Tab-separated table of C-alpha atoms in Angstrom:
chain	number	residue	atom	x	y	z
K	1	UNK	CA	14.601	-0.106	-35.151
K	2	UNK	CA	17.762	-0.183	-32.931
K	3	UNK	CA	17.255	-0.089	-29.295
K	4	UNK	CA	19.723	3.270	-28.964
K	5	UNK	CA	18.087	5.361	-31.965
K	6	UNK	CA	14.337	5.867	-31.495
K	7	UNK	CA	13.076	9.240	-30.875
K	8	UNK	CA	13.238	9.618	-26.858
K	9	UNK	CA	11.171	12.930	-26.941
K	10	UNK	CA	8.590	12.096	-28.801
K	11	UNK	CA	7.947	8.777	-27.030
K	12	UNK	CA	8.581	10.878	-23.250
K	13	UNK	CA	5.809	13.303	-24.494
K	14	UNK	CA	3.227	10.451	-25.562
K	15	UNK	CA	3.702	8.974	-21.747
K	16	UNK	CA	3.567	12.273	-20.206
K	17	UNK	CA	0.393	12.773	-21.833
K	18	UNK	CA	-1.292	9.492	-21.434
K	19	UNK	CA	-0.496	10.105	-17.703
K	20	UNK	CA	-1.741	13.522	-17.329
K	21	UNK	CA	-4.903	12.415	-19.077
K	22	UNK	CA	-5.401	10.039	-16.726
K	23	UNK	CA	-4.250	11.173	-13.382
K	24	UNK	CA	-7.749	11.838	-12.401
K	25	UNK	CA	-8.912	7.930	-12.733
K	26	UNK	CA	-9.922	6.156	-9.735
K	27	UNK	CA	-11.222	2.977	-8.286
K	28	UNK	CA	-15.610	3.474	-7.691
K	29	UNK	CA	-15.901	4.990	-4.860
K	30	UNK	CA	-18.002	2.396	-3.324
K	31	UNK	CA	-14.948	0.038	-3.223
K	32	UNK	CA	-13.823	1.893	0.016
K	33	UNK	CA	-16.918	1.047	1.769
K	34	UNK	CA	-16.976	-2.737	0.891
K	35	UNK	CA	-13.485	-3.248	1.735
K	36	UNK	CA	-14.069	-1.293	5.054
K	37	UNK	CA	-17.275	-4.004	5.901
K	38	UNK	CA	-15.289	-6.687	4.851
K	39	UNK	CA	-12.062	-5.288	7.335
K	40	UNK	CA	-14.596	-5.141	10.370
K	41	UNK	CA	-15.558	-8.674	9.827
K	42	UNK	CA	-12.458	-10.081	9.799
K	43	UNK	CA	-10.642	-8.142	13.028
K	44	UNK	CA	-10.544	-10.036	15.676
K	45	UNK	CA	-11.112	-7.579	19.057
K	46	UNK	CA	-9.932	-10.191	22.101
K	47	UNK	CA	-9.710	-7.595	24.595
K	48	UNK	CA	-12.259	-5.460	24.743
K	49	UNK	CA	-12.807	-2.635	27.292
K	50	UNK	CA	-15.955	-1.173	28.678
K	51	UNK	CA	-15.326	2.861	28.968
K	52	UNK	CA	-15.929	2.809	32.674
K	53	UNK	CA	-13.468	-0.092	32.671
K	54	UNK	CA	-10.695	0.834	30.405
K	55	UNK	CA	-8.322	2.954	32.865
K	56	UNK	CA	-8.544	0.193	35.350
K	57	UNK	CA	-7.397	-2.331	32.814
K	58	UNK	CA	-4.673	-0.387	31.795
K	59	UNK	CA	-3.636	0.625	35.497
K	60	UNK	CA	-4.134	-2.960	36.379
K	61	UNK	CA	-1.497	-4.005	33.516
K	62	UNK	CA	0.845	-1.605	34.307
K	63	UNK	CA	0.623	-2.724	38.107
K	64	UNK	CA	1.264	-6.242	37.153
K	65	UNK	CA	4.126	-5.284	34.481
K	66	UNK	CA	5.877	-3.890	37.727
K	67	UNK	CA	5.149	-5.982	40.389
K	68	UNK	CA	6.231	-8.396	38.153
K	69	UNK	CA	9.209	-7.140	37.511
K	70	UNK	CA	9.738	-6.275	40.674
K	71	UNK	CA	9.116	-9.707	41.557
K	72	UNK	CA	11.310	-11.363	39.306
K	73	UNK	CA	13.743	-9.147	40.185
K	74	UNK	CA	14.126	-9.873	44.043
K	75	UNK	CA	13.817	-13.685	42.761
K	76	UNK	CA	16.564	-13.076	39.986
K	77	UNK	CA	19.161	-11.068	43.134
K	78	UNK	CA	18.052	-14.489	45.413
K	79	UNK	CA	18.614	-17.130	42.763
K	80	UNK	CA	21.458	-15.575	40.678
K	81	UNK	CA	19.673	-16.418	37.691
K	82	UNK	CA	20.474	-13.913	34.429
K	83	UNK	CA	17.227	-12.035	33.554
K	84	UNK	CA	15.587	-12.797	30.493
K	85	UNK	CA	16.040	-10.346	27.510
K	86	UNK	CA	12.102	-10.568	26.891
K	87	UNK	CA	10.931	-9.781	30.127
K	88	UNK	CA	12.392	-6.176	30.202
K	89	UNK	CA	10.608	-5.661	26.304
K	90	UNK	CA	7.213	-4.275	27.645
K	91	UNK	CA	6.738	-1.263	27.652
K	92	UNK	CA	4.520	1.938	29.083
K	93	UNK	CA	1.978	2.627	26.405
K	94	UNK	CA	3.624	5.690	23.918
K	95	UNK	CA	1.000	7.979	21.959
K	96	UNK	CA	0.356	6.585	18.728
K	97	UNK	CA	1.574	9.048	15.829
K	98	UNK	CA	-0.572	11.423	14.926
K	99	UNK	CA	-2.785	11.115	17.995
K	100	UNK	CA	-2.647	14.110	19.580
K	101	UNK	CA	-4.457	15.665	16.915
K	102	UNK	CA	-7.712	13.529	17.641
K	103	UNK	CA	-10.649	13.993	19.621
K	104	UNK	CA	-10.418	13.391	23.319
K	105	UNK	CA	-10.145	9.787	24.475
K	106	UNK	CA	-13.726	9.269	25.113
K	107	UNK	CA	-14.278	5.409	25.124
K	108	UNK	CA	-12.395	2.670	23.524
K	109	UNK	CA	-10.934	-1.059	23.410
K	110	UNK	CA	-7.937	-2.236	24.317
K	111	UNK	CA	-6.927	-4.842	21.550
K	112	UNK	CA	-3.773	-7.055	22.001
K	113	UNK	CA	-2.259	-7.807	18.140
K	114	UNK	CA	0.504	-8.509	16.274
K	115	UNK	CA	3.032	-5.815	15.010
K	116	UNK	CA	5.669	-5.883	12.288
K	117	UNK	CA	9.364	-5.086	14.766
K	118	UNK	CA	10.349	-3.061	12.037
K	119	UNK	CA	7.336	-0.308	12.236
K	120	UNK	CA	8.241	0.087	16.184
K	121	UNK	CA	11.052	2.891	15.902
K	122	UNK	CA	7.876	4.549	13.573
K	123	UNK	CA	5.878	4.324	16.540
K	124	UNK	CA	8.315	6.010	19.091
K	125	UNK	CA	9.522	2.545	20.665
K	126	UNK	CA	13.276	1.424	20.590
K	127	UNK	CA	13.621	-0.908	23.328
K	128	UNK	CA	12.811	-3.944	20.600
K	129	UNK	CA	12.766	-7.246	21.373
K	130	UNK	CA	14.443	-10.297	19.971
K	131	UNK	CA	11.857	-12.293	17.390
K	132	UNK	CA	12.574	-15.444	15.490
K	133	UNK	CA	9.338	-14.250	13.117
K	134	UNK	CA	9.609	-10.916	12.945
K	135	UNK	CA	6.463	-9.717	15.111
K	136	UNK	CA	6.353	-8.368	18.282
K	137	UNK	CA	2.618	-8.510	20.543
K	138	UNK	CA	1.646	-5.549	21.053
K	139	UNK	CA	-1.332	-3.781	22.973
K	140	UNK	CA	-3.479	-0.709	20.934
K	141	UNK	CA	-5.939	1.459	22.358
K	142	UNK	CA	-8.283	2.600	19.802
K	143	UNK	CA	-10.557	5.376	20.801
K	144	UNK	CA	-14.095	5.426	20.077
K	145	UNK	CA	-13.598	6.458	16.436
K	146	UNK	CA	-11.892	3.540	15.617
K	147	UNK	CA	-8.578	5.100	15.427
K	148	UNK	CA	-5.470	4.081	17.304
K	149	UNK	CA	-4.432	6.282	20.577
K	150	UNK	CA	-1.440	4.628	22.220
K	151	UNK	CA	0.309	1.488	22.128
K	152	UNK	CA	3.007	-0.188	23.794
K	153	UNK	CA	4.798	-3.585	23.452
K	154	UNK	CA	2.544	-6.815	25.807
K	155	UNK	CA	3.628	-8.098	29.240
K	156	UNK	CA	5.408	-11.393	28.058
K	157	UNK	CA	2.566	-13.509	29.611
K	158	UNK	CA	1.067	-16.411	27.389
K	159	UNK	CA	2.378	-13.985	24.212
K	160	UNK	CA	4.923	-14.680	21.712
K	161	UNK	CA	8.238	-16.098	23.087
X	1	UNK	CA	-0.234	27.693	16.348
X	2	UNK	CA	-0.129	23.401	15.662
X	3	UNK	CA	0.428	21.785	12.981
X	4	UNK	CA	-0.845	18.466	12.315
X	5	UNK	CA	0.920	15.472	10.026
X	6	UNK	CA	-0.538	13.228	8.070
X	7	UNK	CA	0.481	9.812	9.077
X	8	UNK	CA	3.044	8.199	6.556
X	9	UNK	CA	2.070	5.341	4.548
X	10	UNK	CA	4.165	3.491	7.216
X	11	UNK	CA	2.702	4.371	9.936
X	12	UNK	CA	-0.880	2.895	8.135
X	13	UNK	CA	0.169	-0.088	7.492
X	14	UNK	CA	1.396	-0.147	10.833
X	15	UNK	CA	-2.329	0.981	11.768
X	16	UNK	CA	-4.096	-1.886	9.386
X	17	UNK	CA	-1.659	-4.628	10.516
X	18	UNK	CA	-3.265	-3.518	14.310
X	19	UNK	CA	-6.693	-3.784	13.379
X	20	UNK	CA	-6.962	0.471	12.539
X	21	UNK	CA	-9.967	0.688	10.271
X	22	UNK	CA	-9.104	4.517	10.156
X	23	UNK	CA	-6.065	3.619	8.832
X	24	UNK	CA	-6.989	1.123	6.004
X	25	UNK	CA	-9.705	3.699	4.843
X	26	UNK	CA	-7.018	6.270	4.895
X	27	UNK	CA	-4.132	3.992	2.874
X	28	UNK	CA	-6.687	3.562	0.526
X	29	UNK	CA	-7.914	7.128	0.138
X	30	UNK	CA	-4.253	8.106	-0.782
X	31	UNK	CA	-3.210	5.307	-3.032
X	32	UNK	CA	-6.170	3.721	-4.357
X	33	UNK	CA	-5.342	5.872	-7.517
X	34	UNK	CA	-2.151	5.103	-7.924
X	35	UNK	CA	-2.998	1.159	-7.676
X	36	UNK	CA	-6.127	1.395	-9.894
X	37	UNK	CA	-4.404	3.303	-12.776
X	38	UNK	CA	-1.218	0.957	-12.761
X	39	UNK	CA	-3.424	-1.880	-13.208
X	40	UNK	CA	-5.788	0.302	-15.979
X	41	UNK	CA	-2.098	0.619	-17.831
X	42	UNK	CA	-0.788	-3.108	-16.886
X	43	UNK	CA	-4.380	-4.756	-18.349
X	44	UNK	CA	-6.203	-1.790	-20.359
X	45	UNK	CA	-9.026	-2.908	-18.816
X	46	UNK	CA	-10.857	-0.606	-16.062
X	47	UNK	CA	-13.291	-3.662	-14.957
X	48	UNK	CA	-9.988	-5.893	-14.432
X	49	UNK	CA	-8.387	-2.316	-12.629
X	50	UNK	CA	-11.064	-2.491	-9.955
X	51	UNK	CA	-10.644	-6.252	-9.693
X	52	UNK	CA	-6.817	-5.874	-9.131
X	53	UNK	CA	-7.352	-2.985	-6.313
X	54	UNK	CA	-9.675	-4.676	-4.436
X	55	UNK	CA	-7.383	-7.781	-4.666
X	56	UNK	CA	-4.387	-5.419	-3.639
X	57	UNK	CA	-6.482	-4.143	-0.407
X	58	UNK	CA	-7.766	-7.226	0.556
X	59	UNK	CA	-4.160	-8.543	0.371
X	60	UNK	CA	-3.082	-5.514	2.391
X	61	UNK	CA	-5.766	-6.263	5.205
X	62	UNK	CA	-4.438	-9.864	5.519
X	63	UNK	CA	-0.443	-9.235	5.162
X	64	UNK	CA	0.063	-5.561	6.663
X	65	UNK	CA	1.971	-7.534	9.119
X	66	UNK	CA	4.541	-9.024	6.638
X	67	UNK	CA	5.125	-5.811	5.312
X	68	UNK	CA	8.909	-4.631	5.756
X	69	UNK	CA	9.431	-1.353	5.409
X	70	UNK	CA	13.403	-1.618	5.031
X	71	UNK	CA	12.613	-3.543	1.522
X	72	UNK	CA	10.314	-1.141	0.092
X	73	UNK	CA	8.669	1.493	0.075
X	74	UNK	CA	4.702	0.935	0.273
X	75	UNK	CA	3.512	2.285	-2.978
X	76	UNK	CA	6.030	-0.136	-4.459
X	77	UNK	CA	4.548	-3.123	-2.004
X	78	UNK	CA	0.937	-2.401	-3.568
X	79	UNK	CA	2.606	-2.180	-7.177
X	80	UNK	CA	4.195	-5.261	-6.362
X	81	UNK	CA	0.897	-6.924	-5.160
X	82	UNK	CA	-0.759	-5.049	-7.991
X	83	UNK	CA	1.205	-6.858	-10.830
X	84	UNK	CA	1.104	-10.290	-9.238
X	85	UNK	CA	-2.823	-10.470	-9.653
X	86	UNK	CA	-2.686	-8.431	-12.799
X	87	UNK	CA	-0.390	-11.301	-14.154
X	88	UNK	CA	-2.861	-14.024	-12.656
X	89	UNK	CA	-5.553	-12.536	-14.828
X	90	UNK	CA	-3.582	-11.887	-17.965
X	91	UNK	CA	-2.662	-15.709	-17.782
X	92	UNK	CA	-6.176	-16.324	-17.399
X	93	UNK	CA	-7.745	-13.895	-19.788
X	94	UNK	CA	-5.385	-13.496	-23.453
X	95	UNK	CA	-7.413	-11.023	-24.772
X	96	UNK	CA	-6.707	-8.482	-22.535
X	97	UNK	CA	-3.715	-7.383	-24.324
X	98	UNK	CA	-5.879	-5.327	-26.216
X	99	UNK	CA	-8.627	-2.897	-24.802
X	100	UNK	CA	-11.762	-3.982	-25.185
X	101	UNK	CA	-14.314	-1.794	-26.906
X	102	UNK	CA	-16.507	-0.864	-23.826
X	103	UNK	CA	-13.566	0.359	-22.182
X	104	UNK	CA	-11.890	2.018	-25.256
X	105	UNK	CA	-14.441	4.001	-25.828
X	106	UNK	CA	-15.649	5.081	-21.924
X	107	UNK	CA	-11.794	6.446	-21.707
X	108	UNK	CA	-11.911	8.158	-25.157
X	109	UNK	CA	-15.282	10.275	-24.612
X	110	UNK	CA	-14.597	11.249	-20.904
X	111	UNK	CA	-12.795	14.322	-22.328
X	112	UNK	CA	-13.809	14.314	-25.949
X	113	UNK	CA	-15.993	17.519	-26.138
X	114	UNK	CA	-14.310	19.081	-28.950
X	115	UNK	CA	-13.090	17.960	-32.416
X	116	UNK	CA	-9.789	19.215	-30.548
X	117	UNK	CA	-10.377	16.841	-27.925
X	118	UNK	CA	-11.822	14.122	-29.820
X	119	UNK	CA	-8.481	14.445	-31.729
X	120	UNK	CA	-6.336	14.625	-28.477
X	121	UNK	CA	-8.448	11.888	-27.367
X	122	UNK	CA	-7.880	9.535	-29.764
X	123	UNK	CA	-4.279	9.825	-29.608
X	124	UNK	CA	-4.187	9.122	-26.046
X	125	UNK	CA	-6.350	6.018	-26.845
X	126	UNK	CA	-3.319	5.001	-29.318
X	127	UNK	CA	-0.720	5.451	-26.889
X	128	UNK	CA	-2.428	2.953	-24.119
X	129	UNK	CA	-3.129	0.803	-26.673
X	130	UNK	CA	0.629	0.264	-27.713
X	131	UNK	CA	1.325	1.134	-24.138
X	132	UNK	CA	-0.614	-2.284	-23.585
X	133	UNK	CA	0.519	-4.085	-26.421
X	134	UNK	CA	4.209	-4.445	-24.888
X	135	UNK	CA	5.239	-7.688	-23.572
X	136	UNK	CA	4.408	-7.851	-19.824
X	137	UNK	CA	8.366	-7.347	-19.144
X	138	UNK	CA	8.579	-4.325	-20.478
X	139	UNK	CA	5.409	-2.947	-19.842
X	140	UNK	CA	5.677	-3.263	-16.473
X	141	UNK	CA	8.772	-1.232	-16.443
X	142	UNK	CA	7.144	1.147	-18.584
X	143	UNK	CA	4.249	1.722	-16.623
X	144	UNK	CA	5.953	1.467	-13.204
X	145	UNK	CA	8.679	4.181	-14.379
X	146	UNK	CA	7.525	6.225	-16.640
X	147	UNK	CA	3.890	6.424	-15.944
X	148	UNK	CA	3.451	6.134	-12.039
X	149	UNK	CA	6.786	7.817	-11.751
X	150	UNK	CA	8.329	5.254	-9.476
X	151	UNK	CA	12.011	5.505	-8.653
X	152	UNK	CA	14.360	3.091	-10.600
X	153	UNK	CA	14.751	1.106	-6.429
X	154	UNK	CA	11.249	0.947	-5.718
X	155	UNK	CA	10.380	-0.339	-9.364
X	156	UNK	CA	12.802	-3.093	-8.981
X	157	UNK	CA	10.924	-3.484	-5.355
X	158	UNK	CA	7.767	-4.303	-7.219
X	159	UNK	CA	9.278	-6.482	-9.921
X	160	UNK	CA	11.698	-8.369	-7.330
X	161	UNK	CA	14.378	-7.859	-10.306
X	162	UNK	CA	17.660	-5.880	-9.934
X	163	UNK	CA	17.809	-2.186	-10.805
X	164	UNK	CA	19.699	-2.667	-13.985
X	165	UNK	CA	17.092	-5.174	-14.963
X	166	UNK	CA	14.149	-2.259	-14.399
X	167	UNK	CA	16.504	-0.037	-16.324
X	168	UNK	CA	17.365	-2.396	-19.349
X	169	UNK	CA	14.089	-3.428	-19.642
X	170	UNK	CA	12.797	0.147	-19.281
X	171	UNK	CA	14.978	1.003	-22.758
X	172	UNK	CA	14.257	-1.947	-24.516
X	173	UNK	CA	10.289	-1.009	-23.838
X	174	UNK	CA	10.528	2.347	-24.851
X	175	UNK	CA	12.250	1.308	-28.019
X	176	UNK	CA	9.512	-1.122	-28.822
X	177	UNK	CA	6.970	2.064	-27.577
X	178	UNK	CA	8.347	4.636	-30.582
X	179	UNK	CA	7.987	2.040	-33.128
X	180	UNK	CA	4.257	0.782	-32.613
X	181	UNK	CA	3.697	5.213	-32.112
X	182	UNK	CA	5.521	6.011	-35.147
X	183	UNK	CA	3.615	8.300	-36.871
X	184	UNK	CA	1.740	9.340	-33.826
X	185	UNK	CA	4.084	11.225	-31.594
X	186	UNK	CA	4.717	13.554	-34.474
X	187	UNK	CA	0.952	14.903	-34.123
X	188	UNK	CA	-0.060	18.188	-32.940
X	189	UNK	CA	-2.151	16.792	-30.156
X	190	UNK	CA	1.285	16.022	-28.199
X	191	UNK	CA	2.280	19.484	-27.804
């Protein structure tokens, strides 16, 4: 048969209806739970937060973000030196989409990870900085329902360069 | 009065790449269909299927970080992850090519509760079986395009070919398609 002269209805109609027949087919459902167990094993939670402690951590970062910028600032105005493009990347933490349809913040951890640049505009944050790799650290604070609440880009101490 | 978005598939990734749990249960929630039936087409085999989505989601859990969503969009990322282990296991396992008779017949009596249906049925089973019997090539484009619906761009995504590859090869499989069906596709069950 030549490539151009088969009969393109006939052939559309078979796919459409081995489709529809099976648009209902799914992976067991017990996959979901096995692959969930086998996610909590394998995240890593570095910096994790007490409830009664959480605020202070975060009010304690945000203090050090600015006196640190404050800091290098005055030091910067004294020495001359250019400021680096890094240090102005951090950021205040942003609500995390979709948040503000959750429960109330109750209790959580702060967890310091890795983030894709390219999903930051998705997350409400614009003020990207340069990365030879492609990732940016970032800090997440996930409620007490395991989802996400807020993030915002690390204080460029110890993180990625 | 609010109203409340879902979370794009994006934005998930996003979530799984930061350790979200929420997230990866959601992604899969939402696509573990699309994933699992792409691989039922790409193999004809549901037991390989639920082998190649739990590959795909495990593979999500360890790269969500590497994903890039200016290259494509996620439902082509897990098609893409989809075919690579599908291909691993065809490689491995020849006789998948055709469905095996455990399968065949689970699929063909799900809905066969009528001479009707049995009918109906059976010429579904014919279709995925020369659906299957394509050359991986074409099938792929087949499946990709015509069964999960994927754009022309984000089938191409999945294959890493060019568009006009995912469009030749799209032709050339549907050619092969209404030969093996002749004979079929004239029945009354297609209407």
């Amino acid at each position: 048969m030549n490539a151009h002269d088969y009969d393109e209805r006939a052939v559309t109609a078979a796919l459409r209806a081995l489709a529809s027949a099976d648009r209902g087919m799914e992976a067991p459902a017990e996959l979901e739970s096995r692959l969930l167990e086998a996610f909590a094993a394998t995240v890593t939670r570095p910096a994790e937060v007490r409830t009664d402690r959480r605020w202070m951590a975060i009010a304690a970062a945000f203090v050090l973000t600015v006196g640190s910028s404050v800091g290098w600032l005055a030091w910067e105005r004294t020495s001359g030196m250019p400021a680096r493009h890094e240090a102005a990347a951090a950021t205040d933490f942003v609500p995390w989409p979709g948040a503000t349809a959750l429960p109330s913040f109750e209790s959580g951890e702060l967890v310091r990870t890795d983030l894709p640049v390219s999903v930051l505009p998705l997350l409400g944050i614009t003020d990207v900085r340069e990365s030879h790799d492609g990732l940016v650290t970032a800090d997440l604070l996930i409620g007490q329902d395991g989802m996400v609440r807020a993030v915002r880009l690390a204080p460029n101490e110890g993180g990625r360069p | 009065m609010s109203v409340q978005h879902s979370p794009t598939d994006d934005t998930l990734v996003a979530g799984i790449a930061a350790g979200d749990r929420a997230a990866l249960s959601a992604l899969f929630r939402r696509r573990q269909g699309d994933v699992f039936r792409f691989a039922l087409h790409l193999t004809g085999s549901r037991l390989v299927a639920e082998d190649v989505t739990q590959e795909v989601f495990l593979a999500v859990m360890r790269d969500a970080a590497r994903y890039d969503p200016s290259r494509s969009s996620v439902v082509a990322w897990l098609c893409g992850i989809a075919r690579n282990h599908a291909r691993q296991r065809f490689d491995r396992d020849r006789p998948l090519v055709s469905l095996d008779d455990e399968d065949r017949r689970e699929v063909a009596t799900d809905r066969a509760d009528t001479l009707g249906d049995l009918t109906r049925a059976e010429g579904i089973e014919a279709v995925r079986k020369a659906v299957v019997s394509l050359p991986m090539p074409y099938r792929e484009a087949v499946v990709l395009c015509d069964l999960q619906e994927l754009s022309y761009t984000d089938a191409a995504a999945a294959l890493d070919c060019p568009t006009g590859t995912v469009r030749s090869r799209l032709h050339r499989g549907r050619a092969m398609l209404a030969a093996k069906l002749a004979g079929i596709t004239n029945a009354r069950w297609i209407a």
